[in-house]
Structure formats: C-alpha cells, structure tokens
C-alpha cells in the first residue's frame, strides 16, 4: 500500500493513468420494470398516504409474490409497494368541485323560522279577555301561573320529542320519525294541559282553556317544524296575527277573538295531523294511475318475509338531556319575559339569526379543518370565527331589543342592567345551542338547569333585585359555557 503507483512503459513522470468511466446502461437494455410500474400508477402512488395502500392495489390486480419476484426482483408485494412509495413524490390533489358542506343553509329560511317562533306571541293579545282578573298572590296577572306551567312542560317535552324525531330522520327512517311525533305530540299536549289544570289556583276556567290550547299548538307546531313545514305553519298563523295587530289598533269583539284563535289552532292541528298520519296509497306525481286490480288471493299472494329490524332505533334516554336543556333555557327566558315582554319578543325573533349564525360557524369550522395543518392554527381560526358569529348575534339581539322597546306601547325603555342581562342571556342560549351541536348537550343542560334553579331560589328568598340577580346568573352561566366552548374549539372530532 505504501509503494509507488504503477506506471505503464513509456509514460512520463507527470502522466497519470486514465480513470475508468462509470458504466452506463447500454442502449439495448430494457428499462427498469419498477420505474415502468411507477409511471403507470403515478397518480395513485402520489396520493397514497402509506405503502400499504399501494400493496392493496397490487394484490387487487392479482399479482402474487412469485410473480413479483420474477418480474420486479423484490421479495413480496409489500416490498414492492415500499419501493414504489419511495420513488414517487407525494402529491395530494384537491377534490373536484366545491367541498361538501352539510352546514350550509339559507338566511331566508332561518329568518322564517324566527318569525314563526315569534308569531304565536300575538295570540296573547287576542286572548287577553280570557286572562282578565285580579292579580294572584305573587303579584302576577291573572292566569299567568297556568300559562307558564303549561309552556314549561311543552318546551321540555317537545324539545326531547323533536330530538327523537330528528334522530330517526338522521337514520333515514322518516316513517319512524312520523310515528314518534304521532304518539309523542298528543301525549305532550295532554301532559301540558293537565299541569296547567293542576296549577289553576285562582285563575278562571278561560285561562285554563287558553293554556290547554297553547299546549295543543306547541305539540302540533313541533311536528310541522321537525318535518320542515314552516311555510304551512306561517300560513296558518297569519289570520291570527292580523287579528292581533288589528286588536292593538282598535277594539275587536270577544267572539271574533275566539274565532281567530280557534281557527288558527284548528288549522295548525290539522296540518300537523296530515304530516304525521300515515299517508294514503293514492296516485302521486305526473302520469300516476290508480291500481284497479283486485288484491292477490290465496296462492297468488307473495310469501311473507320475516320482518327483522335492520338496526336498533335511538334510545329514549339520549333525548333526556335535550329535554332538560329545553326546561332550563325555558325557565331563564320566562324570567326575562316577566321582567319585560319586549325582551322575550326580541329573544324569540333573534332565534332565526342565531340558527343561521350557528350554521355559519360550523360551516367555517369545516373550512378551517381543510385549510389549517396544526391544531393551534385550527383553534385560532375557529376562535376568530366564534367571536365574529357571537358578536353578530349580540348586535342583532341588541338592535331587536331597542327597536321593539321603542315600538312597544307604554314600555319604559330598556335600562342598562336589563339590557346587559338580556345580552348575557343571549350568550347563554347561543353557546348552549353551540354546545348542543358539538354533542356536549349534557354540559349545556346541566349549566342551564343549575342557572335556572339558582335564579329561582334567589327570587324566592328575595336575595336582591331581580334584574341584578338575573345579571349575575346569566353572566356566570355565560362564562362557564364560553369556557367549555373554548375547550372544544381545537378538537377536530367535535366539529364532525
């Protein structure tokens, strides 16, 4: 190793032997079969996230390990898949067309639902003669306790019933959803009427009858809203709403008031029954004809198949938290209504924009899942979207409360404490709906029920001013729910 380099004869001292060139592939040699396979499967290999995907494709093409060893010189399909995965650069093409967004919805439909939520409140204007009389022991107008008791039962029951019906609809079983509404809606109406009768106290029979009609309306309207019949419900309520507006301008006879109330109630109940009762087998659609053939008899009948449920239905217990959320939220709203009717009207009307903003937040969250690559970036994106949507809802609620208070006759106006409490209650309701859409309904139900219980105890023991009590309770619940929402923002699984 330490000797001098061997030089050929005749070479000078400054001459070095030539360095041999690297051997190149001769022109007559065939190309690498693995490169050919990689070129043929380029698009699939570039989009693969693991070599096992490529191995599955190779095996589905019928390539055995013996064929792979013979053709490509590797031991198995997995080794060939790893070789192909290493040779092709990763490329993840975007899907063709716009991405699917199940949360995309129109603003007009949500506003229509908000109007439908608020219009029944005009029925109290027409039903004022039924609620006439001295105040009760709590200082409330006559008939208030039966109405509130029936309304709370209706909101609680129908919230759980609507969730159960929506669960059936999500499984694609619309007949089962109709059956649940057909059985549950009358039961809720009966329960609400019995509770109103039990809470009659010193109220007149007219107030109890009005509360029973209220329970029947809530049951029928729930069926129509779940099945997407908002326009039909709006058409049934328009005569009553027009009569209520006329009653605020000029006196209307009691008989006309009763006719308008009963007419709208009967129309809503009939529409609800038509939606949930199993339909007829008559012809449907253009070109349909009646089947006038006699039914098959005897051996002509097809053999009866064994009927087995394809899947188990939703459990009743999963709808209980939704019912409790309706109870807690209903109590909080009723306390706000007792503090001033314009506040309740503003909250009811704001539910339409609240629903649209909730859908917008979920839609933007899905877009954030596609556009961000880290959990921190995704949390930041969804936090900005949350602040924008919540601010838009509070601005809408503020504008509605100021406008309704200005138009409401004999209203003293919205004070600073009342307005702050109303906005905080709006935060509680909107974040509660957001938690519900995240699947964290139990947390929202517990917080709302605890807040309702705390406000009830504070008012019963006369701890402080009702407005200050409401402000503290709403503020505490809003902070707790906002913290829960913030903890769920960065979890991608919560946005599914």
GROMACS .gro file of C-alpha atoms in nm:
model
  496
    1UNK     CA    1   0.000   0.000   0.000
    2UNK     CA    2   0.289   0.235   0.060
    3UNK     CA    3   0.455   0.163  -0.278
    4UNK     CA    4   0.453   0.392  -0.574
    5UNK     CA    5   0.177   0.388  -0.834
    6UNK     CA    6   0.247   0.151  -1.121
    7UNK     CA    7   0.310   0.339  -1.449
    8UNK     CA    8   0.293   0.180  -1.794
    9UNK     CA    9   0.612   0.167  -2.005
   10UNK     CA   10   0.696   0.495  -2.184
   11UNK     CA   11   0.483   0.709  -1.953
   12UNK     CA   12   0.634   1.027  -1.825
   13UNK     CA   13   0.658   1.115  -1.459
   14UNK     CA   14   0.378   1.368  -1.498
   15UNK     CA   15   0.139   1.132  -1.666
   16UNK     CA   16  -0.135   0.953  -1.470
   17UNK     CA   17  -0.338   0.659  -1.593
   18UNK     CA   18  -0.692   0.744  -1.711
   19UNK     CA   19  -0.975   0.699  -1.460
   20UNK     CA   20  -1.223   0.444  -1.596
   21UNK     CA   21  -1.564   0.582  -1.679
   22UNK     CA   22  -1.877   0.466  -1.494
   23UNK     CA   23  -2.057   0.202  -1.687
   24UNK     CA   24  -2.380   0.325  -1.846
   25UNK     CA   25  -2.686   0.128  -1.937
   26UNK     CA   26  -2.644   0.003  -2.290
   27UNK     CA   27  -2.898   0.111  -2.548
   28UNK     CA   28  -3.018  -0.242  -2.598
   29UNK     CA   29  -3.101  -0.293  -2.226
   30UNK     CA   30  -3.468  -0.289  -2.115
   31UNK     CA   31  -3.591  -0.012  -1.875
   32UNK     CA   32  -3.636  -0.083  -1.510
   33UNK     CA   33  -3.976  -0.256  -1.466
   34UNK     CA   34  -4.028  -0.087  -1.130
   35UNK     CA   35  -3.990   0.254  -1.296
   36UNK     CA   36  -4.241   0.150  -1.560
   37UNK     CA   37  -4.488   0.039  -1.295
   38UNK     CA   38  -4.434   0.363  -1.101
   39UNK     CA   39  -4.505   0.568  -1.414
   40UNK     CA   40  -4.821   0.370  -1.484
   41UNK     CA   41  -4.954   0.408  -1.128
   42UNK     CA   42  -4.814   0.758  -1.074
   43UNK     CA   43  -5.138   0.933  -0.975
   44UNK     CA   44  -5.244   0.664  -0.730
   45UNK     CA   45  -4.898   0.631  -0.571
   46UNK     CA   46  -4.859   1.009  -0.536
   47UNK     CA   47  -5.188   1.035  -0.345
   48UNK     CA   48  -5.119   0.736  -0.117
   49UNK     CA   49  -5.053   0.811   0.248
   50UNK     CA   50  -4.897   0.473   0.328
   51UNK     CA   51  -4.728   0.193   0.128
   52UNK     CA   52  -5.000  -0.047   0.240
   53UNK     CA   53  -5.245   0.132   0.009
   54UNK     CA   54  -5.019   0.052  -0.285
   55UNK     CA   55  -4.977  -0.307  -0.168
   56UNK     CA   56  -5.355  -0.346  -0.155
   57UNK     CA   57  -5.381  -0.219  -0.513
   58UNK     CA   58  -5.113  -0.460  -0.632
   59UNK     CA   59  -5.285  -0.754  -0.467
   60UNK     CA   60  -5.622  -0.650  -0.609
   61UNK     CA   61  -5.464  -0.662  -0.957
   62UNK     CA   62  -5.382  -1.029  -0.898
   63UNK     CA   63  -5.005  -1.001  -0.853
   64UNK     CA   64  -4.873  -1.283  -0.637
   65UNK     CA   65  -4.544  -1.278  -0.452
   66UNK     CA   66  -4.398  -1.528  -0.700
   67UNK     CA   67  -4.490  -1.305  -0.995
   68UNK     CA   68  -4.347  -1.000  -0.818
   69UNK     CA   69  -4.017  -1.178  -0.751
   70UNK     CA   70  -3.996  -1.288  -1.114
   71UNK     CA   71  -4.088  -0.956  -1.274
   72UNK     CA   72  -3.952  -0.696  -1.035
   73UNK     CA   73  -3.684  -0.874  -0.833
   74UNK     CA   74  -3.829  -0.798  -0.487
   75UNK     CA   75  -3.948  -1.048  -0.233
   76UNK     CA   76  -4.316  -0.952  -0.183
   77UNK     CA   77  -4.594  -0.706  -0.263
   78UNK     CA   78  -4.517  -0.504   0.048
   79UNK     CA   79  -4.152  -0.464  -0.050
   80UNK     CA   80  -4.257  -0.355  -0.400
   81UNK     CA   81  -4.508  -0.112  -0.250
   82UNK     CA   82  -4.238   0.045  -0.033
   83UNK     CA   83  -4.008   0.078  -0.335
   84UNK     CA   84  -4.283   0.248  -0.538
   85UNK     CA   85  -4.373   0.472  -0.245
   86UNK     CA   86  -4.010   0.591  -0.217
   87UNK     CA   87  -3.970   0.659  -0.590
   88UNK     CA   88  -4.278   0.877  -0.642
   89UNK     CA   89  -4.313   1.222  -0.486
   90UNK     CA   90  -4.618   1.283  -0.272
   91UNK     CA   91  -4.899   1.483  -0.435
   92UNK     CA   92  -5.245   1.518  -0.280
   93UNK     CA   93  -5.485   1.656  -0.539
   94UNK     CA   94  -5.779   1.868  -0.430
   95UNK     CA   95  -6.124   1.713  -0.485
   96UNK     CA   96  -6.314   1.820  -0.794
   97UNK     CA   97  -6.579   2.085  -0.735
   98UNK     CA   98  -6.669   2.255  -0.407
   99UNK     CA   99  -6.625   2.057  -0.089
  100UNK     CA  100  -6.936   1.907   0.066
  101UNK     CA  101  -7.071   2.129   0.343
  102UNK     CA  102  -7.367   1.984   0.538
  103UNK     CA  103  -7.398   2.304   0.743
  104UNK     CA  104  -7.465   2.536   0.451
  105UNK     CA  105  -7.813   2.687   0.481
  106UNK     CA  106  -8.002   2.989   0.357
  107UNK     CA  107  -8.062   3.301   0.564
  108UNK     CA  108  -8.422   3.340   0.446
  109UNK     CA  109  -8.528   3.001   0.581
  110UNK     CA  110  -8.375   3.074   0.923
  111UNK     CA  111  -8.543   3.416   0.937
  112UNK     CA  112  -8.872   3.249   0.850
  113UNK     CA  113  -8.831   3.013   1.143
  114UNK     CA  114  -8.762   3.309   1.373
  115UNK     CA  115  -9.084   3.476   1.260
  116UNK     CA  116  -9.275   3.151   1.310
  117UNK     CA  117  -9.132   3.128   1.663
  118UNK     CA  118  -9.248   3.481   1.747
  119UNK     CA  119  -9.592   3.496   1.582
  120UNK     CA  120  -9.771   3.278   1.843
  121UNK     CA  121  -9.693   3.550   2.097
  122UNK     CA  122  -9.958   3.763   1.927
  123UNK     CA  123 -10.214   3.508   2.044
  124UNK     CA  124 -10.182   3.651   2.395
  125UNK     CA  125 -10.310   3.982   2.260
  126UNK     CA  126 -10.627   3.815   2.132
  127UNK     CA  127 -10.659   3.603   2.447
  128UNK     CA  128 -10.635   3.899   2.685
  129UNK     CA  129 -11.007   3.884   2.781
  130UNK     CA  130 -10.958   3.524   2.896
  131UNK     CA  131 -10.678   3.638   3.126
  132UNK     CA  132 -10.866   3.930   3.282
  133UNK     CA  133 -10.899   3.940   3.657
  134UNK     CA  134 -10.719   4.042   3.975
  135UNK     CA  135 -10.354   3.964   4.028
  136UNK     CA  136 -10.260   3.645   4.209
  137UNK     CA  137 -10.067   3.608   4.534
  138UNK     CA  138  -9.733   3.653   4.356
  139UNK     CA  139  -9.840   3.983   4.203
  140UNK     CA  140  -9.867   3.834   3.854
  141UNK     CA  141 -10.159   3.895   3.617
  142UNK     CA  142 -10.449   3.651   3.633
  143UNK     CA  143 -10.389   3.319   3.462
  144UNK     CA  144 -10.011   3.363   3.442
  145UNK     CA  145  -9.923   3.058   3.652
  146UNK     CA  146 -10.123   2.804   3.443
  147UNK     CA  147  -9.984   2.953   3.122
  148UNK     CA  148  -9.626   2.940   3.246
  149UNK     CA  149  -9.665   2.586   3.380
  150UNK     CA  150  -9.813   2.460   3.054
  151UNK     CA  151  -9.549   2.640   2.848
  152UNK     CA  152  -9.261   2.493   3.050
  153UNK     CA  153  -9.398   2.142   3.019
  154UNK     CA  154  -9.449   2.191   2.647
  155UNK     CA  155  -9.099   2.327   2.587
  156UNK     CA  156  -8.942   2.046   2.787
  157UNK     CA  157  -9.141   1.765   2.632
  158UNK     CA  158  -9.125   1.894   2.275
  159UNK     CA  159  -8.752   1.956   2.291
  160UNK     CA  160  -8.693   1.591   2.376
  161UNK     CA  161  -8.955   1.477   2.123
  162UNK     CA  162  -8.804   1.679   1.841
  163UNK     CA  163  -8.460   1.533   1.916
  164UNK     CA  164  -8.601   1.182   1.898
  165UNK     CA  165  -8.773   1.256   1.568
  166UNK     CA  166  -8.455   1.413   1.428
  167UNK     CA  167  -8.264   1.102   1.537
  168UNK     CA  168  -8.495   0.885   1.330
  169UNK     CA  169  -8.460   1.124   1.036
  170UNK     CA  170  -8.080   1.105   1.061
  171UNK     CA  171  -8.113   0.727   1.027
  172UNK     CA  172  -8.316   0.775   0.710
  173UNK     CA  173  -8.636   0.638   0.867
  174UNK     CA  174  -8.892   0.910   0.803
  175UNK     CA  175  -9.194   0.686   0.883
  176UNK     CA  176  -9.046   0.614   1.228
  177UNK     CA  177  -8.999   0.988   1.285
  178UNK     CA  178  -9.363   1.045   1.195
  179UNK     CA  179  -9.474   0.767   1.428
  180UNK     CA  180  -9.277   0.917   1.715
  181UNK     CA  181  -9.440   1.255   1.652
  182UNK     CA  182  -9.784   1.097   1.617
  183UNK     CA  183  -9.750   0.931   1.956
  184UNK     CA  184  -9.544   1.192   2.138
  185UNK     CA  185  -9.714   1.516   2.035
  186UNK     CA  186 -10.063   1.431   2.173
  187UNK     CA  187  -9.904   1.296   2.491
  188UNK     CA  188  -9.718   1.624   2.538
  189UNK     CA  189 -10.033   1.827   2.475
  190UNK     CA  190 -10.225   1.622   2.730
  191UNK     CA  191  -9.948   1.648   2.988
  192UNK     CA  192  -9.920   2.025   2.943
  193UNK     CA  193 -10.297   2.068   2.978
  194UNK     CA  194 -10.308   1.857   3.296
  195UNK     CA  195 -10.022   2.054   3.451
  196UNK     CA  196 -10.197   2.382   3.367
  197UNK     CA  197 -10.516   2.249   3.524
  198UNK     CA  198 -10.327   2.147   3.837
  199UNK     CA  199 -10.180   2.498   3.865
  200UNK     CA  200 -10.513   2.674   3.818
  201UNK     CA  201 -10.519   2.834   4.164
  202UNK     CA  202 -10.740   3.139   4.147
  203UNK     CA  203 -10.733   3.156   3.766
  204UNK     CA  204 -11.054   3.147   3.565
  205UNK     CA  205 -11.157   2.847   3.351
  206UNK     CA  206 -11.092   3.065   3.045
  207UNK     CA  207 -10.725   3.089   3.139
  208UNK     CA  208 -10.702   2.712   3.174
  209UNK     CA  209 -10.871   2.666   2.836
  210UNK     CA  210 -10.623   2.908   2.683
  211UNK     CA  211 -10.333   2.716   2.842
  212UNK     CA  212 -10.472   2.389   2.702
  213UNK     CA  213 -10.491   2.543   2.355
  214UNK     CA  214 -10.133   2.663   2.399
  215UNK     CA  215 -10.021   2.306   2.475
  216UNK     CA  216 -10.203   2.172   2.168
  217UNK     CA  217 -10.042   2.437   1.950
  218UNK     CA  218  -9.692   2.362   2.079
  219UNK     CA  219  -9.738   1.991   2.005
  220UNK     CA  220  -9.868   2.042   1.651
  221UNK     CA  221  -9.613   2.313   1.568
  222UNK     CA  222  -9.330   2.086   1.682
  223UNK     CA  223  -9.438   1.822   1.431
  224UNK     CA  224  -9.456   2.077   1.149
  225UNK     CA  225  -9.119   2.232   1.230
  226UNK     CA  226  -8.940   1.898   1.259
  227UNK     CA  227  -9.076   1.787   0.922
  228UNK     CA  228  -8.980   2.115   0.755
  229UNK     CA  229  -9.328   2.264   0.713
  230UNK     CA  230  -9.252   2.618   0.828
  231UNK     CA  231  -9.439   2.782   0.538
  232UNK     CA  232  -9.758   2.590   0.613
  233UNK     CA  233  -9.732   2.687   0.980
  234UNK     CA  234  -9.680   3.050   0.884
  235UNK     CA  235  -9.988   3.045   0.660
  236UNK     CA  236 -10.199   2.902   0.943
  237UNK     CA  237 -10.082   3.173   1.185
  238UNK     CA  238 -10.128   3.474   0.956
  239UNK     CA  239 -10.505   3.526   1.021
  240UNK     CA  240 -10.448   3.520   1.396
  241UNK     CA  241 -10.152   3.757   1.365
  242UNK     CA  242 -10.351   4.000   1.151
  243UNK     CA  243 -10.635   3.995   1.404
  244UNK     CA  244 -10.391   4.062   1.690
  245UNK     CA  245 -10.244   4.363   1.509
  246UNK     CA  246 -10.596   4.493   1.447
  247UNK     CA  247 -10.682   4.440   1.816
  248UNK     CA  248 -10.388   4.660   1.916
  249UNK     CA  249 -10.521   4.940   1.697
  250UNK     CA  250 -10.896   4.923   1.760
  251UNK     CA  251 -11.135   4.717   1.977
  252UNK     CA  252 -11.223   4.371   1.848
  253UNK     CA  253 -11.529   4.179   1.975
  254UNK     CA  254 -11.460   3.884   2.202
  255UNK     CA  255 -11.638   3.648   1.964
  256UNK     CA  256 -11.408   3.750   1.679
  257UNK     CA  257 -11.106   3.699   1.903
  258UNK     CA  258 -11.220   3.348   1.991
  259UNK     CA  259 -11.288   3.263   1.625
  260UNK     CA  260 -10.941   3.379   1.519
  261UNK     CA  261 -10.769   3.186   1.799
  262UNK     CA  262 -10.965   2.866   1.742
  263UNK     CA  263 -10.935   2.893   1.365
  264UNK     CA  264 -10.556   2.917   1.371
  265UNK     CA  265 -10.530   2.644   1.634
  266UNK     CA  266 -10.751   2.405   1.438
  267UNK     CA  267 -10.560   2.479   1.117
  268UNK     CA  268 -10.225   2.407   1.282
  269UNK     CA  269 -10.353   2.086   1.440
  270UNK     CA  270 -10.499   1.961   1.110
  271UNK     CA  271 -10.176   2.039   0.925
  272UNK     CA  272  -9.979   1.856   1.190
  273UNK     CA  273 -10.204   1.551   1.166
  274UNK     CA  274 -10.176   1.545   0.788
  275UNK     CA  275  -9.798   1.534   0.822
  276UNK     CA  276  -9.768   1.258   1.082
  277UNK     CA  277 -10.063   1.031   0.999
  278UNK     CA  278  -9.959   0.760   0.751
  279UNK     CA  279 -10.047   0.881   0.401
  280UNK     CA  280 -10.291   0.726   0.162
  281UNK     CA  281 -10.183   0.498  -0.122
  282UNK     CA  282 -10.336   0.716  -0.391
  283UNK     CA  283 -10.153   0.822  -0.706
  284UNK     CA  284  -9.865   1.061  -0.669
  285UNK     CA  285  -9.684   1.258  -0.935
  286UNK     CA  286  -9.746   1.322  -1.302
  287UNK     CA  287  -9.864   1.023  -1.501
  288UNK     CA  288  -9.962   0.818  -1.198
  289UNK     CA  289 -10.271   0.600  -1.234
  290UNK     CA  290 -10.493   0.417  -0.992
  291UNK     CA  291 -10.431   0.047  -0.949
  292UNK     CA  292 -10.777  -0.100  -1.004
  293UNK     CA  293 -10.667  -0.462  -0.987
  294UNK     CA  294 -10.807  -0.682  -0.713
  295UNK     CA  295 -10.568  -0.770  -0.433
  296UNK     CA  296 -10.400  -1.113  -0.469
  297UNK     CA  297 -10.573  -1.402  -0.300
  298UNK     CA  298 -10.463  -1.745  -0.190
  299UNK     CA  299 -10.162  -1.886  -0.366
  300UNK     CA  300 -10.127  -1.564  -0.571
  301UNK     CA  301 -10.003  -1.380  -0.264
  302UNK     CA  302  -9.626  -1.343  -0.237
  303UNK     CA  303  -9.469  -1.533   0.052
  304UNK     CA  304  -9.445  -1.335   0.372
  305UNK     CA  305  -9.093  -1.238   0.457
  306UNK     CA  306  -8.967  -1.243   0.811
  307UNK     CA  307  -8.957  -0.889   0.934
  308UNK     CA  308  -8.644  -0.809   1.126
  309UNK     CA  309  -8.531  -0.465   1.224
  310UNK     CA  310  -8.230  -0.361   1.022
  311UNK     CA  311  -8.089  -0.151   1.302
  312UNK     CA  312  -8.178  -0.061   1.655
  313UNK     CA  313  -8.351   0.270   1.698
  314UNK     CA  314  -8.230   0.557   1.916
  315UNK     CA  315  -8.266   0.504   2.289
  316UNK     CA  316  -8.514   0.716   2.477
  317UNK     CA  317  -8.250   0.810   2.732
  318UNK     CA  318  -8.041   1.006   2.482
  319UNK     CA  319  -8.326   1.257   2.439
  320UNK     CA  320  -8.349   1.335   2.812
  321UNK     CA  321  -8.060   1.590   2.816
  322UNK     CA  322  -8.226   1.778   2.529
  323UNK     CA  323  -8.549   1.794   2.726
  324UNK     CA  324  -8.360   1.924   3.031
  325UNK     CA  325  -8.192   2.186   2.815
  326UNK     CA  326  -8.536   2.297   2.700
  327UNK     CA  327  -8.651   2.316   3.061
  328UNK     CA  328  -8.354   2.517   3.185
  329UNK     CA  329  -8.350   2.751   2.887
  330UNK     CA  330  -8.727   2.795   2.908
  331UNK     CA  331  -8.713   2.899   3.274
  332UNK     CA  332  -8.440   3.154   3.203
  333UNK     CA  333  -8.639   3.300   2.914
  334UNK     CA  334  -8.958   3.315   3.122
  335UNK     CA  335  -8.781   3.513   3.393
  336UNK     CA  336  -8.661   3.755   3.126
  337UNK     CA  337  -9.018   3.780   2.994
  338UNK     CA  338  -9.155   3.856   3.341
  339UNK     CA  339  -8.908   4.143   3.359
  340UNK     CA  340  -9.042   4.289   3.034
  341UNK     CA  341  -9.235   4.147   2.740
  342UNK     CA  342  -9.017   4.323   2.475
  343UNK     CA  343  -8.717   4.121   2.597
  344UNK     CA  344  -8.898   3.792   2.533
  345UNK     CA  345  -9.011   3.908   2.188
  346UNK     CA  346  -8.656   4.014   2.098
  347UNK     CA  347  -8.513   3.681   2.216
  348UNK     CA  348  -8.773   3.486   2.017
  349UNK     CA  349  -8.715   3.682   1.697
  350UNK     CA  350  -8.338   3.651   1.737
  351UNK     CA  351  -8.356   3.271   1.724
  352UNK     CA  352  -8.375   3.286   1.344
  353UNK     CA  353  -8.047   3.477   1.301
  354UNK     CA  354  -7.898   3.269   1.584
  355UNK     CA  355  -7.969   2.950   1.391
  356UNK     CA  356  -7.815   3.089   1.074
  357UNK     CA  357  -7.504   3.211   1.255
  358UNK     CA  358  -7.468   2.873   1.423
  359UNK     CA  359  -7.473   2.703   1.082
  360UNK     CA  360  -7.226   2.961   0.952
  361UNK     CA  361  -6.986   2.889   1.239
  362UNK     CA  362  -7.000   2.515   1.177
  363UNK     CA  363  -6.950   2.572   0.802
  364UNK     CA  364  -6.647   2.792   0.859
  365UNK     CA  365  -6.510   2.537   1.106
  366UNK     CA  366  -6.517   2.271   0.836
  367UNK     CA  367  -6.336   2.511   0.604
  368UNK     CA  368  -6.077   2.565   0.879
  369UNK     CA  369  -6.022   2.191   0.905
  370UNK     CA  370  -5.931   2.184   0.536
  371UNK     CA  371  -5.714   2.496   0.534
  372UNK     CA  372  -5.505   2.450   0.852
  373UNK     CA  373  -5.233   2.196   0.924
  374UNK     CA  374  -5.182   2.222   1.303
  375UNK     CA  375  -5.420   2.214   1.596
  376UNK     CA  376  -5.302   2.557   1.712
  377UNK     CA  377  -5.381   2.716   1.375
  378UNK     CA  378  -5.718   2.543   1.369
  379UNK     CA  379  -5.801   2.666   1.721
  380UNK     CA  380  -5.704   3.021   1.625
  381UNK     CA  381  -5.917   3.009   1.310
  382UNK     CA  382  -6.224   2.875   1.487
  383UNK     CA  383  -6.181   3.122   1.775
  384UNK     CA  384  -6.189   3.415   1.532
  385UNK     CA  385  -6.497   3.268   1.364
  386UNK     CA  386  -6.666   3.218   1.701
  387UNK     CA  387  -6.605   3.578   1.804
  388UNK     CA  388  -6.741   3.705   1.472
  389UNK     CA  389  -7.058   3.495   1.486
  390UNK     CA  390  -7.128   3.565   1.853
  391UNK     CA  391  -7.072   3.938   1.802
  392UNK     CA  392  -7.309   3.937   1.505
  393UNK     CA  393  -7.577   3.763   1.711
  394UNK     CA  394  -7.541   4.004   2.004
  395UNK     CA  395  -7.559   4.300   1.765
  396UNK     CA  396  -7.879   4.155   1.617
  397UNK     CA  397  -8.029   4.096   1.961
  398UNK     CA  398  -7.937   4.450   2.069
  399UNK     CA  399  -8.098   4.605   1.762
  400UNK     CA  400  -8.413   4.398   1.804
  401UNK     CA  401  -8.449   4.480   2.173
  402UNK     CA  402  -8.406   4.854   2.114
  403UNK     CA  403  -8.647   4.857   1.821
  404UNK     CA  404  -8.917   4.655   1.997
  405UNK     CA  405  -8.883   4.858   2.315
  406UNK     CA  406  -8.927   5.178   2.113
  407UNK     CA  407  -9.239   5.044   1.941
  408UNK     CA  408  -9.392   4.871   2.245
  409UNK     CA  409  -9.675   5.078   2.396
  410UNK     CA  410  -9.623   5.205   2.750
  411UNK     CA  411  -9.278   5.049   2.775
  412UNK     CA  412  -9.041   5.249   3.000
  413UNK     CA  413  -8.742   5.158   2.782
  414UNK     CA  414  -8.451   4.924   2.824
  415UNK     CA  415  -8.219   5.018   3.108
  416UNK     CA  416  -7.851   4.939   3.127
  417UNK     CA  417  -7.887   4.648   3.371
  418UNK     CA  418  -8.180   4.495   3.186
  419UNK     CA  419  -8.003   4.530   2.852
  420UNK     CA  420  -7.681   4.376   2.986
  421UNK     CA  421  -7.876   4.087   3.136
  422UNK     CA  422  -8.059   4.030   2.808
  423UNK     CA  423  -7.733   4.020   2.613
  424UNK     CA  424  -7.576   3.779   2.862
  425UNK     CA  425  -7.883   3.558   2.837
  426UNK     CA  426  -7.836   3.566   2.460
  427UNK     CA  427  -7.479   3.443   2.511
  428UNK     CA  428  -7.607   3.159   2.731
  429UNK     CA  429  -7.866   3.049   2.474
  430UNK     CA  430  -7.636   3.074   2.171
  431UNK     CA  431  -7.341   2.900   2.332
  432UNK     CA  432  -7.582   2.637   2.466
  433UNK     CA  433  -7.703   2.568   2.114
  434UNK     CA  434  -7.341   2.554   2.000
  435UNK     CA  435  -7.253   2.301   2.270
  436UNK     CA  436  -7.559   2.104   2.165
  437UNK     CA  437  -7.432   2.094   1.806
  438UNK     CA  438  -7.091   1.981   1.938
  439UNK     CA  439  -7.258   1.687   2.110
  440UNK     CA  440  -7.192   1.832   2.457
  441UNK     CA  441  -7.563   1.861   2.533
  442UNK     CA  442  -7.529   1.723   2.885
  443UNK     CA  443  -7.297   2.008   2.986
  444UNK     CA  444  -7.529   2.271   2.840
  445UNK     CA  445  -7.833   2.112   3.006
  446UNK     CA  446  -7.666   2.098   3.348
  447UNK     CA  447  -7.547   2.459   3.329
  448UNK     CA  448  -7.887   2.594   3.218
  449UNK     CA  449  -8.076   2.392   3.480
  450UNK     CA  450  -7.840   2.499   3.758
  451UNK     CA  451  -7.868   2.862   3.648
  452UNK     CA  452  -8.248   2.837   3.641
  453UNK     CA  453  -8.251   2.679   3.989
  454UNK     CA  454  -8.017   2.946   4.126
  455UNK     CA  455  -8.230   3.226   3.986
  456UNK     CA  456  -8.548   3.067   4.123
  457UNK     CA  457  -8.401   3.031   4.473
  458UNK     CA  458  -8.266   3.388   4.467
  459UNK     CA  459  -8.601   3.531   4.366
  460UNK     CA  460  -8.793   3.313   4.614
  461UNK     CA  461  -8.571   3.424   4.903
  462UNK     CA  462  -8.563   3.789   4.788
  463UNK     CA  463  -8.184   3.800   4.795
  464UNK     CA  464  -8.164   4.108   4.574
  465UNK     CA  465  -8.316   4.295   4.285
  466UNK     CA  466  -8.450   4.062   4.013
  467UNK     CA  467  -8.252   4.247   3.746
  468UNK     CA  468  -7.925   4.219   3.939
  469UNK     CA  469  -7.993   3.853   4.018
  470UNK     CA  470  -8.055   3.783   3.650
  471UNK     CA  471  -7.740   3.970   3.550
  472UNK     CA  472  -7.523   3.768   3.790
  473UNK     CA  473  -7.680   3.433   3.700
  474UNK     CA  474  -7.667   3.494   3.324
  475UNK     CA  475  -7.310   3.624   3.344
  476UNK     CA  476  -7.188   3.322   3.541
  477UNK     CA  477  -7.357   3.073   3.308
  478UNK     CA  478  -7.227   3.257   3.003
  479UNK     CA  479  -6.867   3.246   3.132
  480UNK     CA  480  -6.884   2.874   3.212
  481UNK     CA  481  -7.032   2.784   2.874
  482UNK     CA  482  -6.787   3.007   2.690
  483UNK     CA  483  -6.501   2.826   2.865
  484UNK     CA  484  -6.645   2.491   2.760
  485UNK     CA  485  -6.680   2.609   2.400
  486UNK     CA  486  -6.320   2.733   2.405
  487UNK     CA  487  -6.202   2.393   2.523
  488UNK     CA  488  -6.382   2.220   2.237
  489UNK     CA  489  -6.271   2.456   1.961
  490UNK     CA  490  -5.938   2.288   1.895
  491UNK     CA  491  -6.074   1.932   1.887
  492UNK     CA  492  -6.128   1.827   1.531
  493UNK     CA  493  -6.360   1.544   1.641
  494UNK     CA  494  -6.601   1.795   1.794
  495UNK     CA  495  -6.657   1.954   1.453
  496UNK     CA  496  -6.764   1.638   1.274
   0.00000   0.00000   0.00000
